[in-house]
Coordinates of C-alpha atoms in Angstrom, one line a residue:
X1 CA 151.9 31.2 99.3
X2 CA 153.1 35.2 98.0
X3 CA 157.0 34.2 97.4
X4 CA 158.9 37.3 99.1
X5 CA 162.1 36.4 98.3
X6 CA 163.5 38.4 95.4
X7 CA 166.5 38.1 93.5
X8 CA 168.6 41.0 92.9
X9 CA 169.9 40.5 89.3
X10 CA 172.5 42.3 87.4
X11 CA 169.6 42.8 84.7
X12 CA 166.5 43.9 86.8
X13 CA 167.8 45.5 90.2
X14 CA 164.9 45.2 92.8
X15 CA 165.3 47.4 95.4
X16 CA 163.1 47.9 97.9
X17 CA 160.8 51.2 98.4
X18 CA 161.7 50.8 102.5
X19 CA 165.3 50.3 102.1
X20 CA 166.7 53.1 100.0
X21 CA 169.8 52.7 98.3
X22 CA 171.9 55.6 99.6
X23 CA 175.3 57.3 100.1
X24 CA 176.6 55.4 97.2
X25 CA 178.2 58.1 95.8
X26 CA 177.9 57.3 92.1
X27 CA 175.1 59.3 91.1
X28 CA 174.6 63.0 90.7
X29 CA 170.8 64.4 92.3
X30 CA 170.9 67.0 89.8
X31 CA 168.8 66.9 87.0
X32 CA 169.3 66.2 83.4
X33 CA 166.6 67.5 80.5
X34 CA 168.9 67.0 77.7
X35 CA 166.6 64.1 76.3
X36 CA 163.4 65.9 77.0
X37 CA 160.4 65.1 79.5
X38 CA 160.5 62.3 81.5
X39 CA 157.8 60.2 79.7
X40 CA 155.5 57.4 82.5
X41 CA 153.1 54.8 81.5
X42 CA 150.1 54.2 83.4
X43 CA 146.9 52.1 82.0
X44 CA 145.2 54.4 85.3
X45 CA 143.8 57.2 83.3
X46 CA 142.1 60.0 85.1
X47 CA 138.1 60.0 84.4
X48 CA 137.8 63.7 85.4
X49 CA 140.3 66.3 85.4
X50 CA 138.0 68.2 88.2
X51 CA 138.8 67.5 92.3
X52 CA 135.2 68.1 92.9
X53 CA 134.3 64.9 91.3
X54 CA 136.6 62.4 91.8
X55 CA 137.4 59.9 94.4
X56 CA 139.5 57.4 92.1
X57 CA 142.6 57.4 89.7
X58 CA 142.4 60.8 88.8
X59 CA 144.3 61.6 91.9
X60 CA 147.8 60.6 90.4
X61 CA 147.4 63.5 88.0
X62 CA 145.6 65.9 91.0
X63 CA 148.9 65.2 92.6
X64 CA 151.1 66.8 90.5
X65 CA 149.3 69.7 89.1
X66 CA 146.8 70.9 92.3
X67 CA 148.1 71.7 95.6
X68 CA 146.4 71.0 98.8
X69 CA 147.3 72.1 102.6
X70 CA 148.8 68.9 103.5
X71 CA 150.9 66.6 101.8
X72 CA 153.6 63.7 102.1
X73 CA 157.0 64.6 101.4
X74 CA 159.1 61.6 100.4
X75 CA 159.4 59.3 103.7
X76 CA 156.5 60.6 105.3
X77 CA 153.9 58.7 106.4
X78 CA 152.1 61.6 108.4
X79 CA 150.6 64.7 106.3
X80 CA 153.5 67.9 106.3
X81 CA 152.5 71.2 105.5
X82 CA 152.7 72.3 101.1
X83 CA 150.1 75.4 100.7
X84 CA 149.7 75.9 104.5
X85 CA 152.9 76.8 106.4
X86 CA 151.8 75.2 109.6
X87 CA 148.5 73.3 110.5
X88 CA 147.4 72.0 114.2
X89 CA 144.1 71.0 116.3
X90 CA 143.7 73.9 118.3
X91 CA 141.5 72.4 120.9
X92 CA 141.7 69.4 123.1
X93 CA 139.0 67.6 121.7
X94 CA 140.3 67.7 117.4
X95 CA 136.8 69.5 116.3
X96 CA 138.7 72.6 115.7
X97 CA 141.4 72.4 112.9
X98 CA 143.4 75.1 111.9
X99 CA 146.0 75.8 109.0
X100 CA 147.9 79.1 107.7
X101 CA 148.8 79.4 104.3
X102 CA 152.4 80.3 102.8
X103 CA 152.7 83.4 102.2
X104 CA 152.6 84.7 98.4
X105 CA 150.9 81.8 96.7
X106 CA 149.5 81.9 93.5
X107 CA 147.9 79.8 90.9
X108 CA 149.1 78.8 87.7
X109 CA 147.0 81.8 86.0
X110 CA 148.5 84.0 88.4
X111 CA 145.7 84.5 90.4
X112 CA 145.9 84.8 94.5
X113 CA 145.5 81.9 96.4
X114 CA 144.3 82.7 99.6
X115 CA 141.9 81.3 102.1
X116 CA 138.8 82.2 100.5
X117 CA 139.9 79.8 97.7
X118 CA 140.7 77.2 100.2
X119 CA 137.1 77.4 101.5
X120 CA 135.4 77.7 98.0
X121 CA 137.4 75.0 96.9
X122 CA 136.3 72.7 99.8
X123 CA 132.9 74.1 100.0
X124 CA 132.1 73.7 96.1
X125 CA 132.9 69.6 97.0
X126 CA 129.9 69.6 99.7
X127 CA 127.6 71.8 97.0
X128 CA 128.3 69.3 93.7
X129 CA 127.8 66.3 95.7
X130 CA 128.9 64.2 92.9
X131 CA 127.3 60.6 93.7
X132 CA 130.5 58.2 94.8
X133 CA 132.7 61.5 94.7
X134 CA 134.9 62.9 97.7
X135 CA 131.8 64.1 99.8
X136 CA 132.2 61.2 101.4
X137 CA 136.0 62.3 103.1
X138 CA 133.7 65.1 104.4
X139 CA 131.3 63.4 107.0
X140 CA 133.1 65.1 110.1
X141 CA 133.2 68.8 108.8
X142 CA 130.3 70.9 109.9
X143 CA 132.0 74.2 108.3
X144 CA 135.3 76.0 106.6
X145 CA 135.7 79.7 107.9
X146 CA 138.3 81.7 106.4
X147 CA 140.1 84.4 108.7
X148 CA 140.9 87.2 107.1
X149 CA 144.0 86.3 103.5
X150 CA 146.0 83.4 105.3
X151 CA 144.0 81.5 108.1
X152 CA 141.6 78.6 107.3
X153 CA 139.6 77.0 110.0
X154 CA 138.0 73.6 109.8
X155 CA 134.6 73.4 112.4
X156 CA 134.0 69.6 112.3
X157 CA 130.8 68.2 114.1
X158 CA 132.7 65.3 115.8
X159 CA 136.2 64.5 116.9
X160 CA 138.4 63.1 113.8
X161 CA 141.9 62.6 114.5
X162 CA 142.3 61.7 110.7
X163 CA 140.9 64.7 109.4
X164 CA 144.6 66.2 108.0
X165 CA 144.9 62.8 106.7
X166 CA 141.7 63.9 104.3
X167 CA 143.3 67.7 103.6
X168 CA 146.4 65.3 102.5
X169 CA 144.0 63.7 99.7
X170 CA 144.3 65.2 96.2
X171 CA 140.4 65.4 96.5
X172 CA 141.1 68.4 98.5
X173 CA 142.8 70.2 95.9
X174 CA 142.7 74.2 95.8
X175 CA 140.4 76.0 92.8
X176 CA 141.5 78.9 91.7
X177 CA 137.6 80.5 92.4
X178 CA 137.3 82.7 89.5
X179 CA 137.9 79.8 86.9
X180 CA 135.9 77.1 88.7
X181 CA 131.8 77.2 89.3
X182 CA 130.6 77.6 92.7
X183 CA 127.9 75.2 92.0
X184 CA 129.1 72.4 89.2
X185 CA 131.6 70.8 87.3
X186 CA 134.4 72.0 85.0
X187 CA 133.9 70.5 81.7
X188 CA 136.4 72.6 79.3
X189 CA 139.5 70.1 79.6
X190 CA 141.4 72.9 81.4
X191 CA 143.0 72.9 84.6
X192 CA 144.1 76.1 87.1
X193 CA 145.7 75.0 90.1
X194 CA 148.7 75.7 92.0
X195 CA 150.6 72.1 92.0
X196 CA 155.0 71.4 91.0
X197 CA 153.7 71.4 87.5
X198 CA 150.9 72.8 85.1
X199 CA 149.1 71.1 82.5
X200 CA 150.1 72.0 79.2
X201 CA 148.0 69.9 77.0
X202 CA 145.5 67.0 77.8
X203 CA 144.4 63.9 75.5
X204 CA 141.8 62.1 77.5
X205 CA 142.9 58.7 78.0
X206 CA 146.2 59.6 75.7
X207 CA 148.3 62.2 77.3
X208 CA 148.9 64.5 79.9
X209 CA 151.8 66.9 79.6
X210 CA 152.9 68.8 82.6
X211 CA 156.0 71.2 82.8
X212 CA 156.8 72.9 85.3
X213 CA 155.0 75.7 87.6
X214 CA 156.7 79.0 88.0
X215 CA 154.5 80.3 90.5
X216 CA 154.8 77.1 92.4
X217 CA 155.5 77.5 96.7
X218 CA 155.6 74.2 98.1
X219 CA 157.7 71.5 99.9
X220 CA 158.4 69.7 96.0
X221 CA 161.4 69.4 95.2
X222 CA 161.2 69.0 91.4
X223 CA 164.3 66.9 90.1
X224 CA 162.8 68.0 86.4
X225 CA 161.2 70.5 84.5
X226 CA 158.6 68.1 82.7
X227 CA 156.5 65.0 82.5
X228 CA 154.4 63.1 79.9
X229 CA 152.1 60.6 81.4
X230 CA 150.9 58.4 78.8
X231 CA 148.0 56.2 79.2
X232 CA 147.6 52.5 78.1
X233 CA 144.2 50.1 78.2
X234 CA 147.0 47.1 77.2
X235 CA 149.9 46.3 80.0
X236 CA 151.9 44.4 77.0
X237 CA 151.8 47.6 75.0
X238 CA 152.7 49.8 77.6
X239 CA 155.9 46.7 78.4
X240 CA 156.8 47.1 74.9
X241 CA 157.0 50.5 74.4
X242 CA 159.4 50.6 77.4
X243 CA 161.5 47.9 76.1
X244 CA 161.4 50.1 72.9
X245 CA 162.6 53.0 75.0
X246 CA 159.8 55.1 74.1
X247 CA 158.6 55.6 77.8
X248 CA 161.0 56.1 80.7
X249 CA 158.4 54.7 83.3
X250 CA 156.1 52.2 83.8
X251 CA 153.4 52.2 86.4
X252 CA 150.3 50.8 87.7
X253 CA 149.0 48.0 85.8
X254 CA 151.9 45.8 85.6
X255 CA 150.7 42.3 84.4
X256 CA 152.4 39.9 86.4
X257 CA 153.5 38.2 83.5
X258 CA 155.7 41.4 83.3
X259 CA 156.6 41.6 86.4
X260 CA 157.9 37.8 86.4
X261 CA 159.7 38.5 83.4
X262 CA 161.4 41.8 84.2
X263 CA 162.6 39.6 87.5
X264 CA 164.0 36.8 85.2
X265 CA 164.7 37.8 82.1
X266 CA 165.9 41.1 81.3
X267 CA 169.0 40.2 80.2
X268 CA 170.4 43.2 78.4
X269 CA 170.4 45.3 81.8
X270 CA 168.6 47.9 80.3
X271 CA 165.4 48.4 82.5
X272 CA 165.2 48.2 86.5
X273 CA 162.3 46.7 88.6
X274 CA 161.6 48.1 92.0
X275 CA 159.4 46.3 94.1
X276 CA 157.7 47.4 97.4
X277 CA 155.8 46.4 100.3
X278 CA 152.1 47.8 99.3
X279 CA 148.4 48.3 100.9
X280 CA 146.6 48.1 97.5
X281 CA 143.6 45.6 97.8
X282 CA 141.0 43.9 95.4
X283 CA 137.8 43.1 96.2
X284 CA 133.9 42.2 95.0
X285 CA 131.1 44.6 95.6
X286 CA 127.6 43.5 96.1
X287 CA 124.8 45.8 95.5
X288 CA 122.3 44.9 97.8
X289 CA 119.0 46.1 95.4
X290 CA 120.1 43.2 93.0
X291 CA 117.7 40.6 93.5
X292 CA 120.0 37.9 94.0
X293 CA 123.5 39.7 94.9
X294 CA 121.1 41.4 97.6
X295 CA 120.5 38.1 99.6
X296 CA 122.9 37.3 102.6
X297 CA 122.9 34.0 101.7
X298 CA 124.0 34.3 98.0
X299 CA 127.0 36.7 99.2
X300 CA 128.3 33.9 101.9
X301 CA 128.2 30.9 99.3
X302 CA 130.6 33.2 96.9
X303 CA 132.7 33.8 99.5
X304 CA 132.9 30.3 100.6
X305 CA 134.0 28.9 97.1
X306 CA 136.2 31.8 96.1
X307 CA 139.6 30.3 95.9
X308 CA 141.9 33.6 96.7
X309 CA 145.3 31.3 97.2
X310 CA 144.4 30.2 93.6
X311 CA 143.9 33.9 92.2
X312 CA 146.9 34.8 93.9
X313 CA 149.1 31.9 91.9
X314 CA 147.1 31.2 89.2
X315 CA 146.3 34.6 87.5
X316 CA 149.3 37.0 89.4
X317 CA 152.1 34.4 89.9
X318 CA 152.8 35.0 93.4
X319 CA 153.1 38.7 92.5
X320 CA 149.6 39.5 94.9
X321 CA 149.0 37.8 98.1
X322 CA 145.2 36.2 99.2
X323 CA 143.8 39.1 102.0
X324 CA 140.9 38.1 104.3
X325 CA 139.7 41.1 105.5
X326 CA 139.2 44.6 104.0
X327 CA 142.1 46.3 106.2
X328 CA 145.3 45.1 104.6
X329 CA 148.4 43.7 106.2
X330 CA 150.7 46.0 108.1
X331 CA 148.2 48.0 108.7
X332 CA 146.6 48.7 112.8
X333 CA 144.0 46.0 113.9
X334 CA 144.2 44.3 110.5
X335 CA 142.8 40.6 111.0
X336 CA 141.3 37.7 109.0
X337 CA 137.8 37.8 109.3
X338 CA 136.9 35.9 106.0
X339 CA 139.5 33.0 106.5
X340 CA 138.6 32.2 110.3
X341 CA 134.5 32.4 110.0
X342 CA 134.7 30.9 106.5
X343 CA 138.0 28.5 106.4
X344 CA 139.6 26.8 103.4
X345 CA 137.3 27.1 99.9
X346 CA 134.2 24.4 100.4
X347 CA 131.2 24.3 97.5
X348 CA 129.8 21.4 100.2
X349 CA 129.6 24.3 102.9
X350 CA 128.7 26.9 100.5
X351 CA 125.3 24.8 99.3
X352 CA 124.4 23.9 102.7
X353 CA 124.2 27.7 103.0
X354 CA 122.0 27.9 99.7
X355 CA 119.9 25.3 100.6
X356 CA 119.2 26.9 104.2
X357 CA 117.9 29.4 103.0
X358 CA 115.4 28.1 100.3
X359 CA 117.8 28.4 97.3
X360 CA 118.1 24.9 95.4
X361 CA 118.7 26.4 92.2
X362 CA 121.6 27.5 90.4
X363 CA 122.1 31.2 91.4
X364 CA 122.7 33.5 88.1
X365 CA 125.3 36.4 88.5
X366 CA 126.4 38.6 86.6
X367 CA 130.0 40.0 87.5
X368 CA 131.7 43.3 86.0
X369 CA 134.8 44.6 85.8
X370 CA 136.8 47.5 84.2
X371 CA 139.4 46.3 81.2
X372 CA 142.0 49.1 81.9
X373 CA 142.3 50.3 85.2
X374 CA 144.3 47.6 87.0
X375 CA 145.8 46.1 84.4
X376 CA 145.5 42.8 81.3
X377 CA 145.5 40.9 84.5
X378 CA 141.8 42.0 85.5
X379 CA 139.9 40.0 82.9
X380 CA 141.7 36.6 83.7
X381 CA 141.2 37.2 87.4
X382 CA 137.0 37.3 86.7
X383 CA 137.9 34.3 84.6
X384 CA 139.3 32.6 87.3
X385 CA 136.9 33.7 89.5
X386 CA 133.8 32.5 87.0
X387 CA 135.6 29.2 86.7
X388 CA 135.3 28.4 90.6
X389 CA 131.8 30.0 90.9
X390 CA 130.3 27.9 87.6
X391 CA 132.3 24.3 88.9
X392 CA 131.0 24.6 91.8
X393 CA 127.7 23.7 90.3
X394 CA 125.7 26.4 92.3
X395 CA 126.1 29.6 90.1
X396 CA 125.8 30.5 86.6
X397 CA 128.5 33.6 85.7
X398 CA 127.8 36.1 83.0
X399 CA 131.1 38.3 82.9
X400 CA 130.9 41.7 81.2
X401 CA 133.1 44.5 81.4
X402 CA 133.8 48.7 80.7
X403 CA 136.5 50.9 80.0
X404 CA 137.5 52.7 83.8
X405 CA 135.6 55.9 82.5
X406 CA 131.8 54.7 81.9
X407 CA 132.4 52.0 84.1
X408 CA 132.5 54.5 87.3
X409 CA 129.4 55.9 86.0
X410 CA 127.9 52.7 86.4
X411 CA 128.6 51.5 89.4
X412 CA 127.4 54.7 90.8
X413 CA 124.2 54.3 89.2
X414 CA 123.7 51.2 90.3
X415 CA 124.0 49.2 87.0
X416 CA 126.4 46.1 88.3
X417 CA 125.0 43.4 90.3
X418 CA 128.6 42.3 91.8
X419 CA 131.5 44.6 90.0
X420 CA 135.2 44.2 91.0
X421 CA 137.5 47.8 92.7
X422 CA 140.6 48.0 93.4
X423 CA 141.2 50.2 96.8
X424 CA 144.5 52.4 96.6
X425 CA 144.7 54.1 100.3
X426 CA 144.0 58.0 100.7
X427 CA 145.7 57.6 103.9
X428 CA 147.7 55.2 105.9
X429 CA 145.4 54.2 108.1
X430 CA 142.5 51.2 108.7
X431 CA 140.1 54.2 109.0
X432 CA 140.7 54.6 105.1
X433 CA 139.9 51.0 104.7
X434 CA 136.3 50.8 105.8
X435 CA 134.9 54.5 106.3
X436 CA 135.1 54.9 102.0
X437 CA 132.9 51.8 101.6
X438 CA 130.2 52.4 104.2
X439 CA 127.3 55.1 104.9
X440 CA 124.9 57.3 102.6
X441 CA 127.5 59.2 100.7
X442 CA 130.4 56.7 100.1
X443 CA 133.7 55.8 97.6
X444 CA 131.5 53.1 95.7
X445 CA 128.0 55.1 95.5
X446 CA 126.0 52.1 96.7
X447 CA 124.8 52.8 100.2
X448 CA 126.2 50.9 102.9
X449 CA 124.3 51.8 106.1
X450 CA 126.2 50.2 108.9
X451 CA 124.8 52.2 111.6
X452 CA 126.9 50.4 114.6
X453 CA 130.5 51.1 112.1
X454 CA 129.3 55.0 111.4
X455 CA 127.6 56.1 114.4
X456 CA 129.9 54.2 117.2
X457 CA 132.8 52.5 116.1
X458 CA 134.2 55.3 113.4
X459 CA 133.5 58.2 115.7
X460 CA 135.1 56.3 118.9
X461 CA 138.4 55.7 117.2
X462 CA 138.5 59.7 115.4
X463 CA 138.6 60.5 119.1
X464 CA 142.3 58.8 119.6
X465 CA 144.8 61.0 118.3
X466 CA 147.1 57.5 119.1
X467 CA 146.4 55.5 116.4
X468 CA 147.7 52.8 117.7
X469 CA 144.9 52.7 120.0
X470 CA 142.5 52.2 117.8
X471 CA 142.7 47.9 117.5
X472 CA 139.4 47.1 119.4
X473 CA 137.3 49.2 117.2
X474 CA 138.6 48.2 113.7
X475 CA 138.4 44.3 114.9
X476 CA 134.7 45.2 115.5
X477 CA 134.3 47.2 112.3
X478 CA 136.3 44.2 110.0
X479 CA 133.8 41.4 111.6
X480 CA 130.9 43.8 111.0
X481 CA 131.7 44.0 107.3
X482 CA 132.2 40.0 107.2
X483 CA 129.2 39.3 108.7
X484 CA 127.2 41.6 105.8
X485 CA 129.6 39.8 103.0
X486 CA 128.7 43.1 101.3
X487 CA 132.4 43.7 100.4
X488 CA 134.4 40.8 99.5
X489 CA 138.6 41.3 100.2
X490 CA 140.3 39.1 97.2
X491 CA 144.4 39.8 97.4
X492 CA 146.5 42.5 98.7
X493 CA 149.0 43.2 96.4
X494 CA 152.9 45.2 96.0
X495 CA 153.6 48.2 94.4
X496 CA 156.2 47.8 91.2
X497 CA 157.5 50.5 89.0
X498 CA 159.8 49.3 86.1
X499 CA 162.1 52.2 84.6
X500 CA 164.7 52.2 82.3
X501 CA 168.2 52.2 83.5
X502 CA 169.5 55.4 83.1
X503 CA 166.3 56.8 85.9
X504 CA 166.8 57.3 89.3
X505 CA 164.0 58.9 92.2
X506 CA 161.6 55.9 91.0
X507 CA 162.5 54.4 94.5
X508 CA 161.4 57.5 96.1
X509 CA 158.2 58.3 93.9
X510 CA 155.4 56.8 95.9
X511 CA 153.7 58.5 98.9
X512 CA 152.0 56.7 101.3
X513 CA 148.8 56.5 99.4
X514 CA 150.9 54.6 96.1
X515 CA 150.4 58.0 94.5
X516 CA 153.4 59.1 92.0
X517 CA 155.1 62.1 92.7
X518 CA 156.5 62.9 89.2
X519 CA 158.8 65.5 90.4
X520 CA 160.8 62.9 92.2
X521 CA 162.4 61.4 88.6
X522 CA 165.1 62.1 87.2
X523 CA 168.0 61.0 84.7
X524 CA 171.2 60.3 86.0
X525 CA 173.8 62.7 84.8
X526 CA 177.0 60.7 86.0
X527 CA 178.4 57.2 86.8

């Protein structure tokens, strides 16, 4: 079982992202540049520095140097306003949205930022149409009409209570029009936006280094005046280097082998672990044109054999928990769909489903996944998972694998019979959970019909502005997606962030969606 009991130890302090530590009165909030940028490691490199065409890890960067209407200042688990001053439904039935911007706001360049760029920068995402890109967070909006320098207007063709919850997304970030194309991608490396920091310089899949924005009006409060983000394809190196003291920050792609050993053995006090209650999930994709991934059949014998509780122990050392279901613990109408219709792990039950429908023979997969997005931890997972598959004696497993960047392209080109995400929320909510993997235009660019989830049970619960009247139809919507076994939930896991001692505002870092807001770090400047 996922051990939640940790140990608070004079050499790794774990302290918990709910339950700050406050009023203590031994550290000054100021902020201290004496020993240069704050320096973060991250193995999640962006694979596009444009908003346009990304619906993935580029967001933690977006987030820090892009602005959008909405945002979460720390705590916040409902979007506040950042470029607009005040947004609100201004009809009963939430088709008619309506936000005002701040007044003054520029980009980096120095360029006005006004609501034309707030429409061309949301209507140049519905024009590009990048396959598996954020035209899919769009489905409800009919049109964007900007009213005269300051009022934006959001026409939507069907009630969607979570439509600020999509403005919140980095995929909404604001263009500055005269430096971005109407009609396609920015290619140049450059970025113009109006986020808490500019990008200086950009190594693709190296470095990004942001310092602060001058012409920055938002809700931010930056604790310093620059970052470096590094990025990592090896978790170790990215451990060693801040052991060596040569980053500040580790985050995202913690093995759990690192995590275990930060928690145990850290004995010189000189890093901190904070650990986290987290909505991050894992789970298999099936392409349905594969000629064997795309049989019902095949998909319900993997998922009766797959050993989560194993995964879970085996490969992440408690540090992940096994999820059933594609809507994660602690979130509305989250149940567990996979464990009640499927029950423990049985290769017995999973050939009688084989063998019922015609398939005596040993059924050849091949499984991808990406070596640097999540972490080391990745490729012994698909290990692990192989190992049950093949002993089962009903599949052959071929395993191959892609950097983060080339493997996006293929999975939206269809290239990966079953291929292994990792789902961090755009939004706190179970909406976020299903609506990115199903429909015509979606987060994984394989279409996913599921007419009675897009056309009924989606648009029923939009309507409720209460989300916590939404149970029924996300209970029907989780069973939907079991019954397909398109999408196959593996383990919901935490969110960890290891820094060395001397930072403070990791704690309060993460917004709702696990994104990092670098502004929030700092040094401390006292004892």
């Amino acid at each position: 079982m996922f051990n939640r009991n940790r140990c608070l130890r004079k050499a790794a302090a774990i302290a918990s992202m709910s339950s700050l530590v406050a009023g203590c009165g031994v550290l000054s909030s100021g902020s201290s540049d004496d020993k240069g940028p704050i320096v973060v490691g991250t193995t999640s490199a962006p694979s596009t520095l444009d908003p346009a065409a990304s619906w993935d890890s580029s967001w933690e960067l977006f987030r820090n140097i892009y602005q959008t209407l909405l945002n979460y200042p720390t705590g916040a688990t409902t979007p506040q306003p950042d470029a607009a001053e005040h947004c609100r439904f201004t009809d009963r039935s939430n088709t008619t949205y309506s936000c005002e911007l701040r007044d003054g706001l520029k980009f980096s360049d120095g360029h006005t930022l006004d609501a034309k760029a707030v429409k061309y920068s949301i209507d140049r995402i519905r024009t590009i149409k990048v396959n598996g890109g954020p035209e899919g967070l769009l489905g409800s909006l009919d049109r964007v009409q900007a009213l005269g320098d300051r009022e934006v207007v959001f026409h939507l063709n069907k009630p969607d209570a979570t439509f600020p919850f999509v403005l919140a997304t980095p995929a909404m970030s604001i263009v500055d029009p005269e430096e971005y194309p109407a009609d396609s991608l920015r290619k140049d490396g450059k970025v113009f936006g109006s986020g808490p920091y500019t990008l200086q310089s950009y190594q693709d899949g190296q470095k990004a280094v942001l310092a602060r924005n001058g012409n920055y009006k938002g809700y931010a409060e930056r604790k310093n005046s620059a970052v470096t983000i590094r990025y990592f394809q090896d978790s170790a190196e990215m451990v060693r280097e801040l052991r060596a003291g040569k980053l500040d920050v580790a985050f995202r792609g913690l093995n759990a082998d690192d995590i275990v050993n930060l928690q145990r053995h850290n004995n010189d006090g000189a890093l901190q672990l904070i650990d986290g209650a987290g909505t991050e999930i894992n789970y298999l994709v099936f392409n349905p044109k594969d000629s064997w991934a795309g049989k019902l059949a095949v998909r319900q014998a993997v998922a009766q054999v797959i050993d989560r509780g194993a995964i879970a122990h085996k490969v992440y050392k408690d540090t992940v928990e096994p999820l059933y279901s594609m809507v994660p613990k602690g979130l509305t109408g989250h149940t567990t769909g996979f464990f009640d219709d499927y029950g423990s792990p049985s290769p017995a039950k999973a050939r009688k489903i084989l063998t019922e429908a015609g398939i005596t023979q040993r059924v050849p997969l091949t499984l991808w996944y990406t070596t640097d997005r999540y972490g080391s931890s990745t490729k012994l997972e698909f290990e692990e998972i192989k190992r049950q598959l093949d002993d089962s004696g009903l599949f052959t497993v071929t395993l191959k694998s892609r950097p983060w960047k080339t493997y996006v392209t293929g999975y939206q080109n269809g290239e990966y019979p079953v291929f292994g995400r990792g789902w961090f929320p755009d939004f706190p909510d179970p909406d976020n959970f299903i609506a990115p993997f199903v429909g015509a235009q979606n987060a994984l660019g394989t279409p996913y019909p599921a007419p009675e989830i897009t056309g009924k049970l989606l648009p029923q619960s939009r309507s409720e502005s209460n989300r916590a009247e939404v149970v029924k139809e996300f209970e029907e919507a989780q069973q939907i997606l079991v019954n397909d076994a398109r999408l196959l939930p593996i383990w919901q896991g935490r969110q960890y962030v290891a820094a060395s001692d001397d930072i403070s505002g990791a704690e309060r870092a993460l917004d709702p969606s696990t994104i990092m807001m670098m502004w929030a770090l700092y040094r401390k400047t006292s004892w």
